[in-house]
Amino acid sequence: MPELLATHPAIPLPSIAVGNLTLALAPLRETVSIGPFTDCLPPLCTALGVTLPQTFTTIATTDGIQYTRAAHNQWFATAAEGTGLMSRLAVPCASLAALTNQTDSRVTLTLGGRGARAIAAKLVPIDLHPTIFTPGSTALTLAGHIPVILAFKGDGSAYDLTVFRSFAQSLHHDIHVAMNGGIPNSERV
């Protein structure tokens, strides 16, 4: 199996705070992309013992794996670091789906605190009203000019922005600027 990229910090500071807002690098989670082969989604769900979400949401299982709809006919499975997620998925997915380890290619920034929705709304072109983008919702969108997977945590406490590792510093900078009221025509929260 290929070695993962060198593990150096994706952003210079692990977390920052501005007022009641926090922006932090989320703990590393093992991430595996699942792409079912043609007509294999129903048997794949049976083999995994879970119904993969058909809408852009994230579900959690009792064994610690989260499944996120990531694109048409693609899901991300994530689990705590060191759980051997790729090995755990290899057998049930063997002839039903292509698996790709994404652990070293993506990072997640977590934006939380009072006003987090207002800050996220400054950057993403989607409706984040709590009746529309409810806890557990996920969206493939842009944060400024950066493609992200935006997820509203299931407990409603914060937003996770998952981004390609190479874009993490730029996204971190943009969110930090927004937290400090630096986006024209927007109010400081």
GROMACS .gro file of C-alpha atoms in nm:
model
  189
    1MET     CA    1   0.000   0.000   0.000
    2PRO     CA    2   0.137   0.347  -0.080
    3GLU     CA    3   0.263   0.556   0.209
    4LEU     CA    4   0.058   0.854   0.319
    5LEU     CA    5   0.200   1.201   0.263
    6ALA     CA    6   0.431   1.341   0.528
    7THR     CA    7   0.230   1.443   0.830
    8HIS     CA    8   0.303   1.811   0.875
    9PRO     CA    9   0.046   2.063   0.992
   10ALA     CA   10  -0.197   2.174   0.721
   11ILE     CA   11  -0.226   2.518   0.884
   12PRO     CA   12   0.021   2.711   1.099
   13LEU     CA   13  -0.199   2.745   1.410
   14PRO     CA   14  -0.411   2.460   1.545
   15SER     CA   15  -0.685   2.702   1.656
   16ILE     CA   16  -0.773   3.070   1.681
   17ALA     CA   17  -1.044   3.262   1.863
   18VAL     CA   18  -1.207   3.595   1.780
   19GLY     CA   19  -1.466   3.700   2.036
   20ASN     CA   20  -1.701   3.406   2.082
   21LEU     CA   21  -1.591   3.241   1.757
   22THR     CA   22  -1.337   2.963   1.722
   23LEU     CA   23  -1.167   2.820   1.416
   24ALA     CA   24  -0.976   2.497   1.466
   25LEU     CA   25  -0.818   2.219   1.271
   26ALA     CA   26  -1.038   1.919   1.343
   27PRO     CA   27  -0.871   1.602   1.470
   28LEU     CA   28  -0.746   1.387   1.184
   29ARG     CA   29  -0.993   1.119   1.081
   30GLU     CA   30  -0.926   0.832   0.848
   31THR     CA   31  -1.119   0.899   0.527
   32VAL     CA   32  -1.204   0.652   0.252
   33SER     CA   33  -1.389   0.738  -0.068
   34ILE     CA   34  -1.648   0.477  -0.168
   35GLY     CA   35  -1.760   0.456  -0.530
   36PRO     CA   36  -2.010   0.173  -0.588
   37PHE     CA   37  -1.982  -0.015  -0.915
   38THR     CA   38  -2.279  -0.009  -1.155
   39ASP     CA   39  -2.595  -0.156  -0.999
   40CYS     CA   40  -2.407  -0.243  -0.678
   41LEU     CA   41  -2.545   0.017  -0.438
   42PRO     CA   42  -2.820  -0.202  -0.283
   43PRO     CA   43  -2.589  -0.499  -0.220
   44LEU     CA   44  -2.317  -0.261  -0.096
   45CYS     CA   45  -2.556  -0.114   0.161
   46THR     CA   46  -2.646  -0.467   0.271
   47ALA     CA   47  -2.279  -0.565   0.301
   48LEU     CA   48  -2.198  -0.253   0.502
   49GLY     CA   49  -2.510  -0.287   0.716
   50VAL     CA   50  -2.608   0.075   0.655
   51THR     CA   51  -2.822   0.270   0.411
   52LEU     CA   52  -2.587   0.522   0.253
   53PRO     CA   53  -2.749   0.867   0.250
   54GLN     CA   54  -2.916   0.960  -0.078
   55THR     CA   55  -2.931   1.327   0.018
   56PHE     CA   56  -2.632   1.539   0.113
   57THR     CA   57  -2.619   1.444   0.478
   58THR     CA   58  -2.389   1.265   0.718
   59ILE     CA   59  -2.495   0.964   0.920
   60ALA     CA   60  -2.309   0.794   1.203
   61THR     CA   61  -2.311   0.425   1.286
   62THR     CA   62  -2.272   0.258   1.622
   63ASP     CA   63  -1.927   0.128   1.525
   64GLY     CA   64  -1.785   0.481   1.494
   65ILE     CA   65  -1.797   0.521   1.116
   66GLN     CA   66  -1.958   0.826   0.959
   67TYR     CA   67  -2.085   0.818   0.601
   68THR     CA   68  -2.120   1.143   0.407
   69ARG     CA   69  -2.271   1.184   0.064
   70ALA     CA   70  -1.982   1.347  -0.124
   71ALA     CA   71  -2.099   1.353  -0.486
   72HIS     CA   72  -2.316   1.165  -0.732
   73ASN     CA   73  -2.253   0.797  -0.658
   74GLN     CA   74  -1.974   0.875  -0.410
   75TRP     CA   75  -1.957   0.868  -0.032
   76PHE     CA   76  -1.687   0.935   0.223
   77ALA     CA   77  -1.651   0.702   0.516
   78THR     CA   78  -1.462   0.849   0.810
   79ALA     CA   79  -1.350   0.708   1.143
   80ALA     CA   80  -1.113   0.802   1.422
   81GLU     CA   81  -0.745   0.790   1.344
   82GLY     CA   82  -0.589   0.449   1.402
   83THR     CA   83  -0.907   0.244   1.349
   84GLY     CA   84  -0.790   0.081   1.024
   85LEU     CA   85  -1.089   0.207   0.827
   86MET     CA   86  -0.957   0.099   0.486
   87SER     CA   87  -0.904  -0.257   0.612
   88ARG     CA   88  -1.245  -0.260   0.779
   89LEU     CA   89  -1.414  -0.163   0.451
   90ALA     CA   90  -1.206  -0.379   0.216
   91VAL     CA   91  -1.389  -0.707   0.274
   92PRO     CA   92  -1.753  -0.588   0.258
   93CYS     CA   93  -1.677  -0.365  -0.042
   94ALA     CA   94  -1.450  -0.610  -0.229
   95SER     CA   95  -1.650  -0.667  -0.548
   96LEU     CA   96  -1.908  -0.392  -0.495
   97ALA     CA   97  -1.717  -0.062  -0.483
   98ALA     CA   98  -1.390   0.112  -0.550
   99LEU     CA   99  -1.219   0.236  -0.235
  100THR     CA  100  -0.962   0.515  -0.223
  101ASN     CA  101  -0.782   0.625   0.090
  102GLN     CA  102  -0.829   1.004   0.120
  103THR     CA  103  -0.686   1.045   0.471
  104ASP     CA  104  -0.381   1.247   0.366
  105SER     CA  105  -0.551   1.453   0.096
  106ARG     CA  106  -0.816   1.639   0.296
  107VAL     CA  107  -0.842   1.827   0.621
  108THR     CA  108  -1.134   1.968   0.813
  109LEU     CA  109  -1.159   2.310   0.972
  110THR     CA  110  -1.426   2.356   1.239
  111LEU     CA  111  -1.593   2.695   1.279
  112GLY     CA  112  -1.794   2.726   1.598
  113GLY     CA  113  -1.936   2.968   1.850
  114ARG     CA  114  -2.208   3.231   1.854
  115GLY     CA  115  -2.218   3.384   1.507
  116ALA     CA  116  -2.061   3.089   1.324
  117ARG     CA  117  -2.355   3.076   1.081
  118ALA     CA  118  -2.311   3.445   0.996
  119ILE     CA  119  -1.941   3.394   0.927
  120ALA     CA  120  -2.003   3.085   0.714
  121ALA     CA  121  -2.275   3.274   0.524
  122LYS     CA  122  -2.018   3.539   0.429
  123LEU     CA  123  -1.821   3.274   0.242
  124VAL     CA  124  -2.064   3.019   0.099
  125PRO     CA  125  -2.336   3.085  -0.162
  126ILE     CA  126  -2.601   2.862  -0.004
  127ASP     CA  127  -2.891   2.918   0.236
  128LEU     CA  128  -2.768   2.838   0.587
  129HIS     CA  129  -3.094   2.928   0.761
  130PRO     CA  130  -3.142   2.667   1.036
  131THR     CA  131  -3.474   2.551   0.889
  132ILE     CA  132  -3.303   2.478   0.555
  133PHE     CA  133  -2.948   2.371   0.645
  134THR     CA  134  -3.030   2.163   0.950
  135PRO     CA  135  -2.790   1.976   1.180
  136GLY     CA  136  -2.644   1.683   0.983
  137SER     CA  137  -2.681   1.862   0.648
  138THR     CA  138  -2.392   1.855   0.404
  139ALA     CA  139  -2.329   2.060   0.092
  140LEU     CA  140  -2.070   2.055  -0.185
  141THR     CA  141  -2.007   2.424  -0.237
  142LEU     CA  142  -1.749   2.699  -0.254
  143ALA     CA  143  -1.613   2.899   0.036
  144GLY     CA  144  -1.503   3.207  -0.154
  145HIS     CA  145  -1.304   3.050  -0.436
  146ILE     CA  146  -1.226   2.720  -0.261
  147PRO     CA  147  -1.427   2.400  -0.313
  148VAL     CA  148  -1.539   2.258   0.022
  149ILE     CA  149  -1.767   2.002   0.174
  150LEU     CA  150  -1.964   2.202   0.429
  151ALA     CA  151  -2.134   2.009   0.707
  152PHE     CA  152  -2.346   2.140   0.992
  153LYS     CA  153  -2.252   1.916   1.282
  154GLY     CA  154  -2.525   1.681   1.393
  155ASP     CA  155  -2.540   1.846   1.735
  156GLY     CA  156  -2.581   2.189   1.572
  157SER     CA  157  -2.276   2.332   1.747
  158ALA     CA  158  -2.045   2.414   1.456
  159TYR     CA  159  -1.970   2.392   1.085
  160ASP     CA  160  -1.708   2.158   0.942
  161LEU     CA  161  -1.541   2.269   0.620
  162THR     CA  162  -1.354   1.980   0.457
  163VAL     CA  163  -1.107   2.091   0.196
  164PHE     CA  164  -0.818   1.954  -0.006
  165ARG     CA  165  -0.511   1.977   0.214
  166SER     CA  166  -0.335   2.209  -0.033
  167PHE     CA  167  -0.619   2.466   0.007
  168ALA     CA  168  -0.636   2.452   0.387
  169GLN     CA  169  -0.414   2.754   0.455
  170SER     CA  170  -0.603   2.970   0.207
  171LEU     CA  171  -0.940   2.868   0.351
  172HIS     CA  172  -0.813   2.924   0.705
  173HIS     CA  173  -0.701   3.274   0.606
  174ASP     CA  174  -1.035   3.358   0.440
  175ILE     CA  175  -1.236   3.241   0.742
  176HIS     CA  176  -1.006   3.430   0.980
  177VAL     CA  177  -1.052   3.749   0.775
  178ALA     CA  178  -1.431   3.698   0.783
  179MET     CA  179  -1.420   3.643   1.160
  180ASN     CA  180  -1.250   3.981   1.194
  181GLY     CA  181  -1.513   4.158   0.983
  182GLY     CA  182  -1.281   4.191   0.686
  183ILE     CA  183  -1.525   4.107   0.409
  184PRO     CA  184  -1.661   4.427   0.250
  185ASN     CA  185  -2.029   4.506   0.309
  186SER     CA  186  -2.059   4.265   0.597
  187GLU     CA  187  -2.100   4.331   0.966
  188ARG     CA  188  -1.869   4.214   1.240
  189VAL     CA  189  -2.039   3.945   1.447
   0.00000   0.00000   0.00000
